[in-house]
Amino acid sequence: FYVDRTNFKIEPHLTKKEHYFIKDAAGGIRKEKVEEVKQEASSLTDAQIKTISEAMIKLEAKLGLPQDIEWVFEQGEFYCVQTRPITN
């Protein structure tokens, strides 16, 4: 996705997704096949994209550099699990 940081207009750039990873009951992670009808659909809602974008802007302002962030949504809540400066 491309997001305009001034008005949060979202421009989707989607790719086909054939697999996803999910936490299993034993605490590990397993690979699952994405249903054919969902393979080219967005895996994020517009609200989730806006949440991620807002977090990136806040982190950049606080840390003084653009950031590469790793994040997750768990039971509807957003968590930033790691951030580091983008370098050339």
Coordinates of C-alpha atoms in Angstrom, one line a residue:
F1 CA 0.0 0.0 0.0
Y2 CA 1.0 3.6 -0.5
V3 CA -0.5 6.0 2.0
D4 CA -0.4 9.8 1.6
R5 CA 0.8 11.0 4.9
T6 CA -1.1 14.3 4.7
N7 CA -4.6 13.0 4.2
F8 CA -4.1 9.2 4.6
K9 CA -5.5 8.4 1.1
I10 CA -4.7 4.8 0.5
E11 CA -3.5 3.5 -2.9
P12 CA -3.5 -0.3 -2.8
H13 CA -0.7 -2.4 -4.5
L14 CA -1.8 -6.0 -3.8
T15 CA 0.0 -9.2 -4.6
K16 CA -1.3 -12.7 -4.7
K17 CA -1.0 -14.5 -1.3
E18 CA -0.9 -18.3 -1.5
H19 CA 0.0 -19.0 2.2
Y20 CA -0.2 -17.5 5.6
F21 CA 1.2 -18.3 9.0
I22 CA -0.9 -18.8 12.2
K23 CA -0.1 -19.5 15.8
D24 CA -1.0 -23.1 16.7
A25 CA -2.4 -24.4 20.0
A26 CA 1.1 -25.7 21.1
G27 CA 2.5 -22.1 20.8
G28 CA 4.3 -22.7 17.5
I29 CA 3.5 -21.4 14.1
R30 CA 2.1 -23.3 11.2
K31 CA 1.8 -22.5 7.5
E32 CA -1.7 -22.6 5.9
K33 CA -3.0 -22.3 2.4
V34 CA -5.0 -19.2 1.6
E35 CA -8.4 -20.0 0.0
E36 CA -8.4 -19.3 -3.7
V37 CA -11.0 -16.5 -3.5
K38 CA -9.0 -14.7 -0.9
Q39 CA -5.6 -14.9 -2.5
E40 CA -5.8 -11.5 -4.3
A41 CA -7.9 -9.7 -1.6
S42 CA -6.5 -7.2 0.9
S43 CA -5.4 -8.7 4.2
L44 CA -5.7 -5.3 5.9
T45 CA -8.7 -3.1 6.4
D46 CA -8.4 0.7 5.7
A47 CA -8.7 1.3 9.4
Q48 CA -5.7 -1.0 10.0
I49 CA -3.7 0.7 7.3
K50 CA -4.4 4.1 8.9
T51 CA -3.3 2.8 12.3
I52 CA 0.0 1.5 10.9
S53 CA 0.5 4.8 9.0
E54 CA -0.1 6.9 12.1
A55 CA 2.3 4.8 14.1
M56 CA 5.0 5.2 11.5
I57 CA 4.6 9.0 11.4
K58 CA 4.7 9.2 15.2
L59 CA 7.8 7.0 15.4
E60 CA 9.6 9.0 12.7
A61 CA 8.8 12.3 14.6
K62 CA 9.9 10.9 17.9
L63 CA 13.1 9.2 16.7
G64 CA 14.0 11.8 14.1
L65 CA 14.4 9.4 11.1
P66 CA 12.1 7.3 8.9
Q67 CA 11.5 3.9 10.4
D68 CA 11.3 0.3 9.2
I69 CA 8.8 -1.2 11.6
E70 CA 7.6 -4.7 12.3
W71 CA 4.1 -4.9 13.7
V72 CA 1.2 -7.3 14.4
F73 CA -2.5 -7.1 15.0
E74 CA -3.5 -9.5 17.8
Q75 CA -7.2 -9.8 18.7
G76 CA -7.8 -6.5 17.0
E77 CA -5.1 -4.6 18.8
F78 CA -2.1 -3.1 17.1
Y79 CA 1.4 -3.8 18.4
C80 CA 4.7 -2.4 17.2
V81 CA 7.2 -5.2 17.9
Q82 CA 10.4 -3.7 16.5
T83 CA 11.6 -0.5 14.8
R84 CA 14.8 0.6 13.3
P85 CA 15.9 3.5 11.1
I86 CA 15.7 3.1 7.4
T87 CA 19.2 3.3 6.0
N88 CA 20.5 3.4 2.4

